[in-house]
Amino acid sequence: MSTQPQLPTADTPPNFKPFIILTTRLLIVPTPLAIDSPSYISLYQSLHANQAFCEMGFGKEFLAVQWTEEQTREKIVGFDVGVSWAENELGDFGVALRHVNGKEVMEARVLDGLEEERKGLEVMIVESGEEVNRLISSPQWIGYAGVRDCTYSIPARLPSDPALPPLHERIELRYGIAPAHWGKGLASEAAKAVIQWAKTEKGVKRLLAETEGDNSRSARVLEKMGFVELEGNLFWKDGGQKEWGWWIG
């Protein structure tokens, strides 16, 4: 009989059902599961204490921060788990290297969708509690990727602003990989897998993203996935940033 992973009941959204996403190289774990791993908390903490990572992901004006492990966990639980996953069943995923476990997958189903864009990337989802526990028993975390309602990060709307599109047409993509793993295509692989899940399992139709104006690395990643630069700054309204969109459904 399958068993469900042991989760911190006080933090887990009531409708959350454990699962993980797999690609050839990655284990992609929803944060309601990943936060139960002390090593994921440490990885997330170390990323935001790394100035190179912060500049790449958030811009040169964003300074690295020194959170304690308790503060790091509170930030993840307080917003990503407690708001994004709880309200919309969308949010961040912890990203780990799959080959570290060296384990064959016994129970999984292939996610269809984005056939042209994925270019051979096989994405699977594992929903058996025993299989989830087995695969994430000793992960080597390298970053995160996720999808969320863009209203969580854009400025407050003004009466003069155009109306926002429906939820499934305003989903923000975000991702961050430890600098030691840059240049290996892992950010793109994680993002594509999460996108495929969002489209197939959650009915997401359009993705949005924003980059700093001089962040050519992130711009290339988005363009290779299928994003196109949007005219104007309709969502984040920051002239120093570029906004991107991709209709996937």
CSV table of C-alpha atoms in Angstrom, one decimal:
chain,number,residue,atom,x,y,z
A,1,MET,CA,0.0,0.0,0.0
A,2,SER,CA,1.3,3.5,-0.9
A,3,THR,CA,2.0,5.9,1.9
A,4,GLN,CA,2.0,9.6,1.8
A,5,PRO,CA,5.1,11.6,2.7
A,6,GLN,CA,5.3,13.0,6.2
A,7,LEU,CA,4.6,16.7,6.0
A,8,PRO,CA,4.4,19.5,8.6
A,9,THR,CA,0.6,19.7,8.9
A,10,ALA,CA,0.7,23.3,10.2
A,11,ASP,CA,2.4,24.5,7.0
A,12,THR,CA,1.0,22.3,4.3
A,13,PRO,CA,-1.9,23.7,2.2
A,14,PRO,CA,-5.0,21.6,2.9
A,15,ASN,CA,-5.6,20.6,-0.7
A,16,PHE,CA,-2.0,19.8,-1.5
A,17,LYS,CA,-1.3,16.2,-2.7
A,18,PRO,CA,2.4,15.2,-2.8
A,19,PHE,CA,4.1,14.8,-6.2
A,20,ILE,CA,7.4,15.4,-7.9
A,21,ILE,CA,8.4,16.2,-11.4
A,22,LEU,CA,11.3,14.4,-13.1
A,23,THR,CA,13.4,15.2,-16.1
A,24,THR,CA,16.5,13.3,-17.3
A,25,ARG,CA,18.8,15.3,-14.9
A,26,LEU,CA,16.5,16.8,-12.3
A,27,LEU,CA,14.2,16.1,-9.4
A,28,ILE,CA,11.7,19.0,-9.2
A,29,VAL,CA,9.9,19.1,-5.8
A,30,PRO,CA,7.0,21.4,-4.8
A,31,THR,CA,8.1,23.5,-1.8
A,32,PRO,CA,5.4,22.1,0.5
A,33,LEU,CA,7.6,19.0,0.3
A,34,ALA,CA,11.0,20.6,-0.1
A,35,ILE,CA,10.7,22.7,3.0
A,36,ASP,CA,10.8,19.5,5.0
A,37,SER,CA,14.4,19.1,3.8
A,38,PRO,CA,16.9,21.0,6.0
A,39,SER,CA,19.4,21.0,3.1
A,40,TYR,CA,16.9,22.8,0.8
A,41,ILE,CA,16.5,25.5,3.4
A,42,SER,CA,20.3,25.8,3.6
A,43,LEU,CA,20.5,26.0,-0.2
A,44,TYR,CA,17.8,28.7,-0.5
A,45,GLN,CA,19.6,30.6,2.3
A,46,SER,CA,23.0,30.4,0.6
A,47,LEU,CA,21.6,31.6,-2.8
A,48,HIS,CA,20.2,34.8,-1.3
A,49,ALA,CA,23.5,35.3,0.5
A,50,ASN,CA,25.4,35.1,-2.8
A,51,GLN,CA,25.8,38.6,-4.4
A,52,ALA,CA,26.4,37.1,-7.9
A,53,PHE,CA,23.2,35.1,-7.7
A,54,CYS,CA,21.2,38.2,-6.4
A,55,GLU,CA,22.5,40.4,-9.1
A,56,MET,CA,21.7,37.9,-11.8
A,57,GLY,CA,18.2,37.2,-10.5
A,58,PHE,CA,17.1,40.5,-9.1
A,59,GLY,CA,19.5,43.2,-10.4
A,60,LYS,CA,22.6,45.0,-9.3
A,61,GLU,CA,20.7,47.1,-6.7
A,62,PHE,CA,19.6,44.0,-4.9
A,63,LEU,CA,22.0,43.2,-2.1
A,64,ALA,CA,22.7,39.8,-0.7
A,65,VAL,CA,21.0,39.1,2.6
A,66,GLN,CA,22.1,37.0,5.6
A,67,TRP,CA,19.1,35.1,6.8
A,68,THR,CA,19.2,32.5,9.5
A,69,GLU,CA,17.8,29.1,8.7
A,70,GLU,CA,14.7,29.9,10.7
A,71,GLN,CA,14.2,33.2,8.9
A,72,THR,CA,14.7,31.4,5.5
A,73,ARG,CA,12.1,28.8,6.3
A,74,GLU,CA,9.6,31.4,7.5
A,75,LYS,CA,10.0,33.4,4.3
A,76,ILE,CA,9.3,30.3,2.2
A,77,VAL,CA,6.4,29.0,4.3
A,78,GLY,CA,4.9,32.4,4.9
A,79,PHE,CA,4.5,33.4,1.2
A,80,ASP,CA,5.2,30.6,-1.2
A,81,VAL,CA,3.5,27.8,0.7
A,82,GLY,CA,1.1,29.8,2.8
A,83,VAL,CA,-0.1,32.1,0.0
A,84,SER,CA,0.8,31.0,-3.5
A,85,TRP,CA,0.3,27.2,-3.1
A,86,ALA,CA,-2.6,27.6,-0.7
A,87,GLU,CA,-4.5,30.1,-2.9
A,88,ASN,CA,-3.8,28.9,-6.4
A,89,GLU,CA,-2.1,25.5,-6.2
A,90,LEU,CA,0.9,27.1,-8.0
A,91,GLY,CA,4.3,28.1,-6.6
A,92,ASP,CA,7.9,27.3,-6.4
A,93,PHE,CA,9.7,23.9,-6.7
A,94,GLY,CA,13.0,22.9,-5.2
A,95,VAL,CA,15.4,21.7,-8.0
A,96,ALA,CA,17.8,18.9,-7.3
A,97,LEU,CA,20.2,16.8,-9.4
A,98,ARG,CA,18.5,13.5,-10.2
A,99,HIS,CA,21.6,11.4,-10.8
A,100,VAL,CA,22.8,11.8,-7.2
A,101,ASN,CA,20.2,9.3,-6.1
A,102,GLY,CA,21.0,6.8,-8.8
A,103,LYS,CA,17.5,5.4,-8.5
A,104,GLU,CA,15.2,4.0,-11.2
A,105,VAL,CA,11.7,5.4,-11.3
A,106,MET,CA,9.1,2.7,-10.7
A,107,GLU,CA,5.8,4.6,-10.9
A,108,ALA,CA,5.5,7.7,-13.1
A,109,ARG,CA,3.5,9.1,-16.0
A,110,VAL,CA,4.7,11.2,-18.8
A,111,LEU,CA,3.4,14.7,-19.1
A,112,ASP,CA,2.2,15.6,-22.6
A,113,GLY,CA,2.1,19.1,-24.0
A,114,LEU,CA,4.5,21.7,-25.4
A,115,GLU,CA,5.5,19.0,-27.9
A,116,GLU,CA,7.3,21.4,-30.3
A,117,GLU,CA,9.0,23.5,-27.7
A,118,ARG,CA,10.3,20.8,-25.4
A,119,LYS,CA,12.4,19.3,-28.2
A,120,GLY,CA,12.9,15.9,-26.8
A,121,LEU,CA,12.8,16.8,-23.1
A,122,GLU,CA,10.8,14.0,-21.4
A,123,VAL,CA,8.9,15.3,-18.3
A,124,MET,CA,7.4,12.8,-15.9
A,125,ILE,CA,5.3,13.2,-12.7
A,126,VAL,CA,5.4,10.9,-9.8
A,127,GLU,CA,2.4,10.8,-7.4
A,128,SER,CA,2.8,7.6,-5.4
A,129,GLY,CA,3.7,8.5,-1.8
A,130,GLU,CA,6.2,5.7,-1.5
A,131,GLU,CA,7.9,6.6,-4.7
A,132,VAL,CA,8.0,10.3,-3.8
A,133,ASN,CA,9.6,9.5,-0.5
A,134,ARG,CA,12.2,7.2,-2.0
A,135,LEU,CA,13.3,9.6,-4.7
A,136,ILE,CA,13.7,12.6,-2.5
A,137,SER,CA,15.4,10.8,0.4
A,138,SER,CA,18.9,12.3,-0.3
A,139,PRO,CA,18.6,15.2,-2.7
A,140,GLN,CA,21.4,17.5,-3.9
A,141,TRP,CA,19.6,20.8,-4.2
A,142,ILE,CA,20.8,23.3,-6.8
A,143,GLY,CA,18.1,25.9,-7.0
A,144,TYR,CA,14.4,26.5,-7.5
A,145,ALA,CA,11.9,27.2,-10.3
A,146,GLY,CA,8.2,28.1,-10.1
A,147,VAL,CA,5.1,29.7,-11.5
A,148,ARG,CA,2.8,32.1,-9.6
A,149,ASP,CA,0.2,34.8,-10.0
A,150,CYS,CA,2.1,37.8,-11.2
A,151,THR,CA,0.1,40.1,-8.9
A,152,TYR,CA,2.3,38.8,-6.0
A,153,SER,CA,5.3,40.7,-7.5
A,154,ILE,CA,4.0,43.6,-9.6
A,155,PRO,CA,3.3,47.1,-8.2
A,156,ALA,CA,-0.2,47.9,-7.0
A,157,ARG,CA,-2.5,48.7,-9.9
A,158,LEU,CA,-3.7,52.2,-10.5
A,159,PRO,CA,-7.2,53.2,-11.7
A,160,SER,CA,-5.6,54.3,-15.0
A,161,ASP,CA,-3.9,50.9,-15.6
A,162,PRO,CA,-5.5,48.5,-18.0
A,163,ALA,CA,-7.4,45.6,-16.5
A,164,LEU,CA,-5.3,42.5,-15.7
A,165,PRO,CA,-6.0,39.3,-17.7
A,166,PRO,CA,-7.5,36.3,-16.0
A,167,LEU,CA,-5.3,34.3,-13.6
A,168,HIS,CA,-4.2,31.6,-16.1
A,169,GLU,CA,-3.1,34.3,-18.5
A,170,ARG,CA,-0.9,36.2,-16.0
A,171,ILE,CA,1.3,33.5,-14.5
A,172,GLU,CA,4.9,34.6,-13.7
A,173,LEU,CA,7.8,32.2,-14.3
A,174,ARG,CA,10.7,32.5,-12.0
A,175,TYR,CA,13.8,30.4,-11.4
A,176,GLY,CA,17.2,30.5,-9.8
A,177,ILE,CA,20.2,28.1,-10.0
A,178,ALA,CA,23.3,28.1,-7.8
A,179,PRO,CA,26.2,29.8,-9.7
A,180,ALA,CA,28.3,26.6,-9.5
A,181,HIS,CA,25.7,25.1,-11.9
A,182,TRP,CA,25.4,27.9,-14.4
A,183,GLY,CA,26.1,27.3,-18.1
A,184,LYS,CA,24.8,23.7,-18.1
A,185,GLY,CA,21.2,24.3,-19.3
A,186,LEU,CA,19.8,23.3,-15.9
A,187,ALA,CA,17.8,26.5,-15.4
A,188,SER,CA,16.1,26.0,-18.7
A,189,GLU,CA,15.5,22.3,-18.1
A,190,ALA,CA,13.8,23.0,-14.8
A,191,ALA,CA,11.8,25.9,-16.1
A,192,LYS,CA,10.5,23.9,-19.1
A,193,ALA,CA,9.5,21.1,-16.9
A,194,VAL,CA,7.5,23.4,-14.5
A,195,ILE,CA,5.9,25.1,-17.5
A,196,GLN,CA,4.8,21.8,-18.9
A,197,TRP,CA,3.3,20.8,-15.6
A,198,ALA,CA,1.6,24.2,-15.3
A,199,LYS,CA,0.0,23.8,-18.8
A,200,THR,CA,-1.0,20.2,-18.6
A,201,GLU,CA,-2.0,19.9,-14.9
A,202,LYS,CA,-3.2,23.4,-14.1
A,203,GLY,CA,-4.4,24.8,-17.4
A,204,VAL,CA,-2.0,27.8,-17.6
A,205,LYS,CA,-2.3,29.6,-20.9
A,206,ARG,CA,0.2,32.4,-20.8
A,207,LEU,CA,3.4,33.0,-18.9
A,208,LEU,CA,5.1,36.3,-18.0
A,209,ALA,CA,8.6,37.0,-16.9
A,210,GLU,CA,10.8,40.1,-16.2
A,211,THR,CA,14.5,40.6,-16.5
A,212,GLU,CA,16.8,43.4,-15.7
A,213,GLY,CA,17.5,45.4,-18.9
A,214,ASP,CA,21.2,44.4,-19.0
A,215,ASN,CA,20.7,40.7,-18.0
A,216,SER,CA,21.4,39.1,-21.4
A,217,ARG,CA,21.9,35.7,-19.8
A,218,SER,CA,18.3,35.5,-18.5
A,219,ALA,CA,17.0,37.0,-21.7
A,220,ARG,CA,18.6,34.3,-23.8
A,221,VAL,CA,17.2,31.6,-21.6
A,222,LEU,CA,13.7,33.0,-22.0
A,223,GLU,CA,14.0,33.5,-25.8
A,224,LYS,CA,15.2,29.9,-26.2
A,225,MET,CA,12.2,28.6,-24.4
A,226,GLY,CA,9.7,30.6,-26.5
A,227,PHE,CA,9.2,33.9,-24.7
A,228,VAL,CA,9.0,37.2,-26.7
A,229,GLU,CA,9.8,40.6,-25.4
A,230,LEU,CA,6.6,42.6,-24.7
A,231,GLU,CA,6.2,46.2,-25.7
A,232,GLY,CA,6.0,48.7,-22.8
A,233,ASN,CA,6.0,47.9,-19.2
A,234,LEU,CA,2.4,47.0,-18.5
A,235,PHE,CA,2.9,44.7,-15.5
A,236,TRP,CA,6.0,45.6,-13.5
A,237,LYS,CA,6.1,49.1,-14.8
A,238,ASP,CA,9.9,49.5,-14.4
A,239,GLY,CA,11.6,51.2,-17.3
A,240,GLY,CA,14.9,49.5,-16.4
A,241,GLN,CA,13.4,46.0,-16.9
A,242,LYS,CA,12.2,44.0,-19.8
A,243,GLU,CA,8.9,42.2,-19.7
A,244,TRP,CA,8.4,38.9,-21.6
A,245,GLY,CA,5.4,36.8,-22.5
A,246,TRP,CA,4.7,33.3,-23.9
A,247,TRP,CA,1.3,31.9,-24.9
A,248,ILE,CA,1.5,28.2,-24.2
A,249,GLY,CA,-2.2,27.2,-24.4
